[in-house]
Coordinates of C-alpha atoms and ligand atoms in Angstrom, one line a residue:
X1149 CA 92.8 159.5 -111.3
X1150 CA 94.8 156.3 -110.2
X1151 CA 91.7 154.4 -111.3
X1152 CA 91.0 156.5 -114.6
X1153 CA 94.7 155.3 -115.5
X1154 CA 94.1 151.6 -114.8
X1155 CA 90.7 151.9 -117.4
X1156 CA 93.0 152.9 -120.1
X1157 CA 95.4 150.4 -119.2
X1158 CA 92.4 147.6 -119.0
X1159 CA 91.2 149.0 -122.2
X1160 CA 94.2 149.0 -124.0
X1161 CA 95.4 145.5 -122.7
X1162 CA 91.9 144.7 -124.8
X1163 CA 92.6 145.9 -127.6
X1164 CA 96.2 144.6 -127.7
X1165 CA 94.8 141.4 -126.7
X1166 CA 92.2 141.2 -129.9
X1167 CA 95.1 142.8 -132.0
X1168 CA 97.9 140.0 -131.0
X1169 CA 95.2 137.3 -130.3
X1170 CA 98.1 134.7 -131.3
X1171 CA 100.0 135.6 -128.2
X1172 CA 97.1 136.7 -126.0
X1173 CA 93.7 134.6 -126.0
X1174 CA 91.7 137.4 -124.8
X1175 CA 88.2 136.4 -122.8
X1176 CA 85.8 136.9 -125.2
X1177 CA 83.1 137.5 -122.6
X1178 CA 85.0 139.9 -121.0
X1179 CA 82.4 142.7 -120.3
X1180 CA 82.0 146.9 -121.5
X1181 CA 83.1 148.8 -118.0
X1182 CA 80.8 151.6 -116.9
X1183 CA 82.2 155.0 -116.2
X1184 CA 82.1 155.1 -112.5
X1185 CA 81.5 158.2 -109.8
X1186 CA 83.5 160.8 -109.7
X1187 CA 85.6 161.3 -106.5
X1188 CA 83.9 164.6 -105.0
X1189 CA 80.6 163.5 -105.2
X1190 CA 81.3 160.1 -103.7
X1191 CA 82.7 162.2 -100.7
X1192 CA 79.5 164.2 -100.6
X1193 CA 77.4 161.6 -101.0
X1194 CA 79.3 160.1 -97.9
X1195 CA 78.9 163.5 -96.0
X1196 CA 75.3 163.4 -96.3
X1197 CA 74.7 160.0 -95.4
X1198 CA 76.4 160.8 -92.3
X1199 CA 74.4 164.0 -91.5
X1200 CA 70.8 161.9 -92.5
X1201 CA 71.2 158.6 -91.0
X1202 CA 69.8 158.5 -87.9
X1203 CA 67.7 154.6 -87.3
X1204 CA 69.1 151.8 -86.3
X1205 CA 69.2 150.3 -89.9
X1206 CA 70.7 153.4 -91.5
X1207 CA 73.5 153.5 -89.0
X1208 CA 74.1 149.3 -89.6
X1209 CA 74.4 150.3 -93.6
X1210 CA 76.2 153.2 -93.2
X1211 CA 78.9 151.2 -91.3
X1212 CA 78.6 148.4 -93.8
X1213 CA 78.8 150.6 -96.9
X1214 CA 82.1 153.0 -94.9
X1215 CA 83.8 149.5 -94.6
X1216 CA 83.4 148.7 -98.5
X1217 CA 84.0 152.1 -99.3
X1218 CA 87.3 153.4 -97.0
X1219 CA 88.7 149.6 -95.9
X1220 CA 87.6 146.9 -98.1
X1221 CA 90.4 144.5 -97.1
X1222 CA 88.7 144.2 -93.3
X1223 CA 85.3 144.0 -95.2
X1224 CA 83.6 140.0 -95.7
X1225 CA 84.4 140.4 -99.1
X1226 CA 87.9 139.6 -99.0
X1227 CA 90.2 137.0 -96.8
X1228 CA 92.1 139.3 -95.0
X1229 CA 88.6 140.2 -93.1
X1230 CA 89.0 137.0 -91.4
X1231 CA 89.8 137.2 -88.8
X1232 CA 90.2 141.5 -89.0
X1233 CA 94.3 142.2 -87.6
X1234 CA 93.9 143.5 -84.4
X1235 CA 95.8 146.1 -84.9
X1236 CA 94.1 149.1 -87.7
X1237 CA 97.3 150.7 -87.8
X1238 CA 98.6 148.3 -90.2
X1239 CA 95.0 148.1 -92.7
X1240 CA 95.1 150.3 -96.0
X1241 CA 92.3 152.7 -95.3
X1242 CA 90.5 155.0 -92.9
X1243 CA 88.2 153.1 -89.9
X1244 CA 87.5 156.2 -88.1
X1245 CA 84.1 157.1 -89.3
X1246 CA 83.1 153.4 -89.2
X1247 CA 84.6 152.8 -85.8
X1248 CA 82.5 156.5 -84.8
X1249 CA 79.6 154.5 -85.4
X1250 CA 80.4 151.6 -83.2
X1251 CA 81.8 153.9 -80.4
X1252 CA 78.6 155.9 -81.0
X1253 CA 76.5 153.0 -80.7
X1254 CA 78.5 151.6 -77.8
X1255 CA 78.2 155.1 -76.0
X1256 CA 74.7 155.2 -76.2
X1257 CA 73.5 151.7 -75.3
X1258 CA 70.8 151.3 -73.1
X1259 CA 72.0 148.4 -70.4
X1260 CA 68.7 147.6 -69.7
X1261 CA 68.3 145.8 -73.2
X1262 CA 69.9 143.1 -74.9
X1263 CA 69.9 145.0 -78.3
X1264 CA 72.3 147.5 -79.4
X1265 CA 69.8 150.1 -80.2
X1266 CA 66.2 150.8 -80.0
X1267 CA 64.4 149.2 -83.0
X1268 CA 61.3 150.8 -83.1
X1269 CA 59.6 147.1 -82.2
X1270 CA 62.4 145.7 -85.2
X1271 CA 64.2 143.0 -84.0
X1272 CA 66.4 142.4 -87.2
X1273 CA 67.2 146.3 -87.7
X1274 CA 69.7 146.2 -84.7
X1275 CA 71.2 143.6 -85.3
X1276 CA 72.7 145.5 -88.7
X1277 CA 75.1 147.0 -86.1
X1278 CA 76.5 144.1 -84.8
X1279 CA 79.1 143.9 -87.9
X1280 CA 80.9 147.1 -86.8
X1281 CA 80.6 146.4 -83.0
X1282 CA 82.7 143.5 -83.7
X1283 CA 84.9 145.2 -85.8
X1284 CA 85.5 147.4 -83.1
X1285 CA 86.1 144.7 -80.4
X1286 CA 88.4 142.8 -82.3
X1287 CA 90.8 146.2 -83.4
X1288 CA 90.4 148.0 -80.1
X1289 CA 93.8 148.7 -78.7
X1290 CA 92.3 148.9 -74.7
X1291 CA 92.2 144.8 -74.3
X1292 CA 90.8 145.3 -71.1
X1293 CA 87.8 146.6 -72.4
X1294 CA 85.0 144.2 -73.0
X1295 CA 82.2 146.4 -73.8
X1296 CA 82.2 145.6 -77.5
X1297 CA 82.3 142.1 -77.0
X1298 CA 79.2 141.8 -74.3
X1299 CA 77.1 143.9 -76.1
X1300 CA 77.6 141.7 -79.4
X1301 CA 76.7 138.7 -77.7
X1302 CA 73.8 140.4 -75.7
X1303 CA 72.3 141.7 -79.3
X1304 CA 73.4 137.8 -80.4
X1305 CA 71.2 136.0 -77.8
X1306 CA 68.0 138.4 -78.6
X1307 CA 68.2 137.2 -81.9
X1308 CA 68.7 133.5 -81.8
X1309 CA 66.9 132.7 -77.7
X1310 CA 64.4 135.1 -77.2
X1311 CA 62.8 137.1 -80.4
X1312 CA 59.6 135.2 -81.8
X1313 CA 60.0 132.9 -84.7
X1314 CA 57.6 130.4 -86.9
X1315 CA 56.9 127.0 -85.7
X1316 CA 59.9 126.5 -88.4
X1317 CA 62.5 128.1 -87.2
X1318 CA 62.3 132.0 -88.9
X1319 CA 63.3 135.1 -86.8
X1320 CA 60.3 137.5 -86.9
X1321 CA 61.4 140.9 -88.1
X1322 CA 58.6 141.9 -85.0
X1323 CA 58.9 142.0 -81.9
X1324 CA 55.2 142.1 -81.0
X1325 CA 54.2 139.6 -83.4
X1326 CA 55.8 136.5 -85.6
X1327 CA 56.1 138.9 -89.1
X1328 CA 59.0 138.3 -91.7
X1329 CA 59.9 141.2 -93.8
X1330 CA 62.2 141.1 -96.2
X1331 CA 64.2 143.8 -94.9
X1332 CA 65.5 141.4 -92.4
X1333 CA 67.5 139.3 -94.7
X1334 CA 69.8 142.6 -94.8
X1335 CA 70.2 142.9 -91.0
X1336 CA 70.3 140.0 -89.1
X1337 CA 71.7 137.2 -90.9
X1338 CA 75.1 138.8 -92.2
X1339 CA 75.8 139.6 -88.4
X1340 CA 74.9 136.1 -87.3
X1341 CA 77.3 134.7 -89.9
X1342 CA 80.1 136.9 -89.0
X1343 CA 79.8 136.5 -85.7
X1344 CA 80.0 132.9 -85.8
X1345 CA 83.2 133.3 -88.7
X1346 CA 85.0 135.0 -85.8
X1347 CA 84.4 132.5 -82.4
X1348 CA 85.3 129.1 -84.6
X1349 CA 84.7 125.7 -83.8
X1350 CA 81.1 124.0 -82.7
X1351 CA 79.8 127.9 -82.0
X1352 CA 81.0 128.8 -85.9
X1353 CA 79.3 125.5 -87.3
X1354 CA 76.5 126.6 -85.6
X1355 CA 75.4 130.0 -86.0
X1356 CA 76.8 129.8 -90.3
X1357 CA 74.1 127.4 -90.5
X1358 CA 71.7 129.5 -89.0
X1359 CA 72.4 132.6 -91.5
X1360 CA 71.8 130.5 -93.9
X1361 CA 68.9 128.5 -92.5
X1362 CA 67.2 132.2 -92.2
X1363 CA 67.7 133.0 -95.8
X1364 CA 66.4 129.7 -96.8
X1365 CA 63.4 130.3 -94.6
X1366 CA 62.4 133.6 -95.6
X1367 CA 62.7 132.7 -98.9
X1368 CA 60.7 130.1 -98.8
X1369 CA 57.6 132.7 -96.7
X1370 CA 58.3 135.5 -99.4
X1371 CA 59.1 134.3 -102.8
X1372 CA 56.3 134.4 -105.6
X1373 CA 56.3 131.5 -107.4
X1374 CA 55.6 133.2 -110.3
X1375 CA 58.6 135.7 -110.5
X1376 CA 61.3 134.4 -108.3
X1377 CA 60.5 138.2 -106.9
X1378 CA 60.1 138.3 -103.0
X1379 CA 57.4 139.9 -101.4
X1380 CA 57.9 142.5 -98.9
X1381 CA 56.1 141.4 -96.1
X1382 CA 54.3 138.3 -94.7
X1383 CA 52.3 137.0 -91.6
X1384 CA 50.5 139.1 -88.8
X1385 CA 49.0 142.1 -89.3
X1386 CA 49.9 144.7 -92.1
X1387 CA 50.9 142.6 -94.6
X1388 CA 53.1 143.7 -97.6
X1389 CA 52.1 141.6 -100.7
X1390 CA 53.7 143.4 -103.2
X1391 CA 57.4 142.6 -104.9
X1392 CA 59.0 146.0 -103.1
X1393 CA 62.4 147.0 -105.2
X1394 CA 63.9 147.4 -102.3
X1395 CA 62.4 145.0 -100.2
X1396 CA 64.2 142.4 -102.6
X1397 CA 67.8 144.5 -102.7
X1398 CA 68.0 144.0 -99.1
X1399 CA 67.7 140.4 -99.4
X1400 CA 69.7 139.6 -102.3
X1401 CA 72.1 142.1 -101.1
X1402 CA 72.0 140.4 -97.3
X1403 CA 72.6 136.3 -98.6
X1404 CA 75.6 137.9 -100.4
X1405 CA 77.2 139.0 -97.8
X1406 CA 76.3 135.4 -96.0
X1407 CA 77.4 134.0 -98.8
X1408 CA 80.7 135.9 -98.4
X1409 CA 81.0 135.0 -94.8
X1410 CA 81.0 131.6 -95.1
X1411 CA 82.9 131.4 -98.1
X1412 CA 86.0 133.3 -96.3
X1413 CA 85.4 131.5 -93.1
X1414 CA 88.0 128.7 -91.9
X1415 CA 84.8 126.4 -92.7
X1416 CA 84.2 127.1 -95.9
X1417 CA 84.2 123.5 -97.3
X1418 CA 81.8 122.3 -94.8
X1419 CA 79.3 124.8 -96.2
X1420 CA 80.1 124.6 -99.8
X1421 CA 76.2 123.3 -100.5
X1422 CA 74.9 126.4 -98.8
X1423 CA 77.4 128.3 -100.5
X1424 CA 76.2 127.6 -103.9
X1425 CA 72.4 127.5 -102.8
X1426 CA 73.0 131.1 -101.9
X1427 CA 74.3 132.3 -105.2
X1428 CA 71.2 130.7 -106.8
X1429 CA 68.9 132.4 -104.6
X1430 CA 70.7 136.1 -104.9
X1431 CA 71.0 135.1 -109.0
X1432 CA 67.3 134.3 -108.8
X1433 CA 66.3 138.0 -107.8
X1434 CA 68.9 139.5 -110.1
X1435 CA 67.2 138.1 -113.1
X1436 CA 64.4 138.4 -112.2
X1437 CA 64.5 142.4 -111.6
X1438 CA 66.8 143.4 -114.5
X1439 CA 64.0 142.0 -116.7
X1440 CA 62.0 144.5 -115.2
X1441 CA 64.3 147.2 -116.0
X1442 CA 63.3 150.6 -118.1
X1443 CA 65.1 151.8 -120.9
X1444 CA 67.2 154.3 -119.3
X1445 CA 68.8 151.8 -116.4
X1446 CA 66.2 152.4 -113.5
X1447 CA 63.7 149.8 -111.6
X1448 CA 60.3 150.9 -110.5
X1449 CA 59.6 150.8 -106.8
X1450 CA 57.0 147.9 -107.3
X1451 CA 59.2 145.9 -109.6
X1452 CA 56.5 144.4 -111.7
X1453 CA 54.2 147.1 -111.0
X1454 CA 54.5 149.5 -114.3
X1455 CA 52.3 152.2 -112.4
X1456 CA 54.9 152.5 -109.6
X1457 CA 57.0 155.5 -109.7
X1458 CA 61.1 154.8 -110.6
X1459 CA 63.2 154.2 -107.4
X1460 CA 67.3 155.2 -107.6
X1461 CA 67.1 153.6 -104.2
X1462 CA 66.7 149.9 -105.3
X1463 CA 68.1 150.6 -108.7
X1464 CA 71.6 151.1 -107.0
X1465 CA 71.7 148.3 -104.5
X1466 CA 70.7 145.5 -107.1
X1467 CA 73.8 147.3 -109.2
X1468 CA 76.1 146.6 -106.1
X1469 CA 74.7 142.8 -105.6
X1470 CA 74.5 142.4 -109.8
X1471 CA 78.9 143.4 -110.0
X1472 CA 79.3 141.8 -106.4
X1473 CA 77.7 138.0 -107.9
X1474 CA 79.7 138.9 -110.9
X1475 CA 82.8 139.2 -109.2
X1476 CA 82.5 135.9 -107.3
X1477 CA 80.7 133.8 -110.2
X1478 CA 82.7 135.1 -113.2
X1479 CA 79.5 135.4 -115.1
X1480 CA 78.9 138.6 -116.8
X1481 CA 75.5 138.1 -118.3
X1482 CA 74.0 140.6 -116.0
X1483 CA 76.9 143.3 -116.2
X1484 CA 74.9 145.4 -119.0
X1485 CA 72.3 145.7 -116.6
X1486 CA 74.5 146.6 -113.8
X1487 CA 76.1 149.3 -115.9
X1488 CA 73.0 150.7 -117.4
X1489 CA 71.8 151.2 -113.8
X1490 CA 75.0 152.1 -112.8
X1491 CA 74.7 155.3 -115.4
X1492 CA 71.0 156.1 -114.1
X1493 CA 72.1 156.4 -110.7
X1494 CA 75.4 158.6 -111.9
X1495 CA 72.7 161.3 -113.7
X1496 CA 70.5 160.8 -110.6
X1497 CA 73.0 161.9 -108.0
X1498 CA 72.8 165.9 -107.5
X1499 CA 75.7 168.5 -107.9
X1500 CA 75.2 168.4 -104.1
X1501 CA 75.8 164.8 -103.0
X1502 CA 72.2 163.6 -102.9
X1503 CA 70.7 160.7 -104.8
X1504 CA 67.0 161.5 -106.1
X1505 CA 63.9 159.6 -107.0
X1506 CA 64.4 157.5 -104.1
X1507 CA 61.6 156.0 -102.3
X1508 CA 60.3 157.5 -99.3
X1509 CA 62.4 154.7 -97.2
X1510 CA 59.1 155.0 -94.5
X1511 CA 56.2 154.8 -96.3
X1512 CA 58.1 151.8 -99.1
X1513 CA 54.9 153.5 -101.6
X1514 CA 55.8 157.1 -102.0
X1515 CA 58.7 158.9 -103.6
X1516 CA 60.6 161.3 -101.5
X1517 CA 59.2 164.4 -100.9
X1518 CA 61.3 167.6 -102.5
X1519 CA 63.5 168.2 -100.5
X1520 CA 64.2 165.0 -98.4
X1521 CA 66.3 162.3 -99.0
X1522 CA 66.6 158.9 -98.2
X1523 CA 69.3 157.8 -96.0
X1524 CA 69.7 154.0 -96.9
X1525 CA 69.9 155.5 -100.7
X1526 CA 72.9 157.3 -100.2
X1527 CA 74.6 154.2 -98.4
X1528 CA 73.6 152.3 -101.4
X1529 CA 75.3 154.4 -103.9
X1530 CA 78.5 154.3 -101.7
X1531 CA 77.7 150.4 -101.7
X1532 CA 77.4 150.4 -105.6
X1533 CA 80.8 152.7 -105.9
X1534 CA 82.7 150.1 -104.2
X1535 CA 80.9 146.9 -106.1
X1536 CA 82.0 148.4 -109.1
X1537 CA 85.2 149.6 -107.7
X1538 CA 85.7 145.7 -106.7
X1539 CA 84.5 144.7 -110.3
X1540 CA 87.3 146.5 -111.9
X1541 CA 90.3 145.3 -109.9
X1542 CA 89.2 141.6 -110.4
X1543 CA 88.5 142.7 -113.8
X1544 CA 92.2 144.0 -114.5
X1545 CA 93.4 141.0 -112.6
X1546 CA 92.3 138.2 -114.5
X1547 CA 93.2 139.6 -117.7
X1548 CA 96.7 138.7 -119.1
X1549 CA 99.4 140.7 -118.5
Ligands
NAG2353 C1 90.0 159.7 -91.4 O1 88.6 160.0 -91.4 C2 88.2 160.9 -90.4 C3 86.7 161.1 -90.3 O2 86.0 160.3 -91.3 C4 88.9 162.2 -90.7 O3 88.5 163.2 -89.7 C5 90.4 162.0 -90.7 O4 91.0 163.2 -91.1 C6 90.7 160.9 -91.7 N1 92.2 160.7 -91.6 C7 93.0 160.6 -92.6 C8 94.4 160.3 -92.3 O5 92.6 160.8 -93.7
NAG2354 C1 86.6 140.3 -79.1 O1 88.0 140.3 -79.5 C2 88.8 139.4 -78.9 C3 90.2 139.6 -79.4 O2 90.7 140.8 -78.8 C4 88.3 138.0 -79.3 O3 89.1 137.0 -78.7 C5 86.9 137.8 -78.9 O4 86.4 136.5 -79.4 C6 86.1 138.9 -79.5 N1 84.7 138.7 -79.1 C7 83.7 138.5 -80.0 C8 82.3 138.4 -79.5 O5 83.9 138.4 -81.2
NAG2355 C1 99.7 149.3 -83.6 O1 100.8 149.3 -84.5 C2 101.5 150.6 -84.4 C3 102.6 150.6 -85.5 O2 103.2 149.3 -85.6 C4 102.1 150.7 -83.0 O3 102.8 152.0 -82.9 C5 101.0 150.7 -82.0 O4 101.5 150.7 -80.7 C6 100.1 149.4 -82.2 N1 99.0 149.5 -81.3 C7 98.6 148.6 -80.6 C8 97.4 148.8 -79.7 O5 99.2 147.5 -80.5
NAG2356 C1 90.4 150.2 -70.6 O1 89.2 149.6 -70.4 C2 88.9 149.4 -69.0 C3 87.6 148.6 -68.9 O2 86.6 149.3 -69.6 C4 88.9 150.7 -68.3 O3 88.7 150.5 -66.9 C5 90.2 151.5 -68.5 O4 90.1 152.7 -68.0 C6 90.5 151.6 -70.0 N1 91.9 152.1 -70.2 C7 92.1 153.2 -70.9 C8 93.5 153.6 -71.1 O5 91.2 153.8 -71.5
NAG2357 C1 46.7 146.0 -87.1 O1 47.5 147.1 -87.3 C2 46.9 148.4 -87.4 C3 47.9 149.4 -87.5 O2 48.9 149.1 -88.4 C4 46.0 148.6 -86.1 O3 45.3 149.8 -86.3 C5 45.0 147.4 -85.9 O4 44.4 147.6 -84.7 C6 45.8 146.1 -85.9 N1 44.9 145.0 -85.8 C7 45.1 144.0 -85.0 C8 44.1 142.9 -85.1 O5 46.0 143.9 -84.3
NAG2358 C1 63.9 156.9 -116.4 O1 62.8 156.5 -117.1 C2 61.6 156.6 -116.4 C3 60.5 156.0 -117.3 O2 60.7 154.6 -117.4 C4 61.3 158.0 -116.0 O3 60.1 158.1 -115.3 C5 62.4 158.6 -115.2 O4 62.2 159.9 -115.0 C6 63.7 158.4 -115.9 N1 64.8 158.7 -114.9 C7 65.8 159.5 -115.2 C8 66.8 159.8 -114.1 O5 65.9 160.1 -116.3
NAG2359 C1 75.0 133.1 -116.3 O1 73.8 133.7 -116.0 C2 72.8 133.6 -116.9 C3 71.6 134.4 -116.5 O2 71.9 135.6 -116.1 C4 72.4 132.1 -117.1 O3 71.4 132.0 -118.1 C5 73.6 131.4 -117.5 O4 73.3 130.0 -117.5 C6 74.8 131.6 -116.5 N1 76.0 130.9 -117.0 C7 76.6 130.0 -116.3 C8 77.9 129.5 -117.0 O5 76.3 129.7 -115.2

């Protein structure tokens, strides 16, 4: 409703602009707005992302997406998320299913390991947790209670001291073997970034320039040279050579949120390079996939691969990244192709809450059976609600009043 109002009021301010352009130079590239998600079905789709997620990747996207979605201002994406106010009470928004998650994930901790959750032999899919368990530590109102903050640092010191890596320097996304997946872009390095945003001084140098040294590594294992597309998986056995949709949404959409973390850090100058290396490398996919797009908005699940099936899955989360980049860069070149996906994933949401032709998030070559759905898919609509949520405030913002 509220936000129906300030579409008119965008829209009019347009065409008042281009009407009284003598008094108001309005920016000619300012770009079409998409019709966004109605309300109800953002809930369900919410509801059922709750009831379906269930790994330890699922549950870290599902507390990433709830903060977008229900608190944004605590969220990397804006500067009051650094550092988060200790106390919730006074943040615009509801925590509590986010905060279940952490509490959940708390509750449930095995002591005997130094990860959060079991991984199924993952070591970056964890680690997507590790956002919301700091959340939690830093708004709990029990200050005695450390539990948060050791198990944050346990899941910290897996990742950086004792998982394999390459003679380089890259986390393996395996625990049994040195493998990078794409995947891990997504999981690991956002946490490492925000944990170090939060400690400050030599120990925030540090582990910011290890998110980013692990984007720069695993792009440099998985990017094909001749598409600027990443491959899904590489080294060891059972190799992914193909340029997955949403193999590549998780790492475009995993260096933005790096990117994000070290741009509202309180060393943000000292990482400007990285900074703009990482809006290069997240532009690079964008390009690179929207060219790939069909008529009607979607991506296939191969990206270049025009006998793979469509995927909503992808399709939604390069719309989040593609209004996210815009957002931060100004640059609306790829805003057509975020709203015609945008509009694909609208008509592909059900009267029930659930977004279809997904992948089958398992088997990365399969759709969905009828019938199932894909968890990470419905976090990724939620995650492309708020993008383009985000993209209309700064929108209305920056044009004249
Ligand atoms: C906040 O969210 C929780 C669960 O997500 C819900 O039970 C509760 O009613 C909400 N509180 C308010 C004030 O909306
Ligand atoms: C946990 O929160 C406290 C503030 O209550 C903060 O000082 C501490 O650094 C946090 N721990 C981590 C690992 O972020
Ligand atoms: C948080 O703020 C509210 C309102 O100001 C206050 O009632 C509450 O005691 C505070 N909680 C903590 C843990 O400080
Ligand atoms: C606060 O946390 C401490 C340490 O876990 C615990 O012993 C204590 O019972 C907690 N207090 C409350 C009020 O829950
Ligand atoms: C490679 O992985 C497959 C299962 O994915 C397994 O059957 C096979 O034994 C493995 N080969 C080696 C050399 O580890
Ligand atoms: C979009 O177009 C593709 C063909 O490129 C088609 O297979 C798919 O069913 C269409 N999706 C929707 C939701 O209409
Ligand atoms: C904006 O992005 C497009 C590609 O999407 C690129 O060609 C163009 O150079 C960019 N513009 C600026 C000002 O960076």
């Amino acid at each position: 409703m509220q936000l129906c109002l300030k579409l008119h009021l965008v829209s009019l301010t347009l065409r008042f602009g281009l009407v009284l352009g003598i008094f108001i130079a309005p920016r000619k590239d300012v770009p079409v707005i998409a019709v966004g998600f109605n309300y109800d079905t953002i809930a369900k789709v919410e509801a059922n992302l709750l009831q379906i997620a269930t790994h330890s990747w699922e549950l870290g996207t599902a507390a990433q997406a709830l903060t977008e979605l229900h608190t944004p201002s605590i969220s990397v994406f804006e500067q009051t998320g650094f550092p988060p106010p200790s106390n919730l009470t006074t943040v615009e928004g509801n925590a509590t299913a986010l905060l279940n998650i952490a509490y959940h994930t708390r509750d449930q901790k095995n002591v005997n390991t130094l990860t959060l959750i079991d991984g199924d032999g993952a070591v970056g899919d964890p680690a997507s947790l590790g956002v919301s368990i700091l959340l939690a530590n830093w708004t709990r109102s029990n200050l005695s209670d450390l539990s948060f903050a050791q198990d944050a640092r346990q899941q910290l010191t897996y990742l950086t001291d004792i998982a394999p890596r390459t003679d380089d320097g890259a986390i393996s996304h395996r625990n049994d073997q040195v493998q990078l997946w794409a995947d891990f872009v997504y999981m690991a390095p956002p946490f490492i970034a925000y944990y170090g945003a939060l400690e400050g001084g030599s120990t925030e140098a540090k582990l910011l320039q290890e998110a980013y040294d692990q984007c720069r590594l695993y792009r440099n294992y998985l990017r094909d040279p001749t598409t600027g597309l990443w491959n899904h998986i590489v080294l060891g056995n059972g190799t992914d050579f193909r340029l997955w949709g949403t193999g590549n949404a998780w790492a475009a959409a995993g260096m933005l949120r790096v990117l994000e973390t070290l741009r509202h850090s309180d060393q943000s100058f000292s990482f400007a390079a990285q900074q703009a290396d990482l809006v290069l490398w997240i532009h690079e996919i964008l390009v690179a996939s929207w060219q790939y797009q069909q008529a009607n908005g979607t991506l296939l699940n191969v990206i270049n691969d025009p006998t793979t099936f469509p995927d909503s899955s992808s399709t939604a989360l390069l719309a989040a990244v593609t209004y996210r980049l815009a957002t931060r860069t100004g640059n609306y070149t790829l805003i057509p192709n975020a709203n015609s996906a945008l509009t694909v994933i609208r008509n592909s949401v059900d009267e029930n809450g659930w977004l279809l032709n997904t992948v089958d998030p398992e088997t990365f070559n399969t759709p969905s059976l009828p019938g199932q759905f894909s968890p990470e898919g419905q976090a990724f609509v939620l995650l492309l609600h708020a993008a383009w949520r985000d993209f209309n405030e700064y929108l209305s913002g920056t044009l004249p009043a």
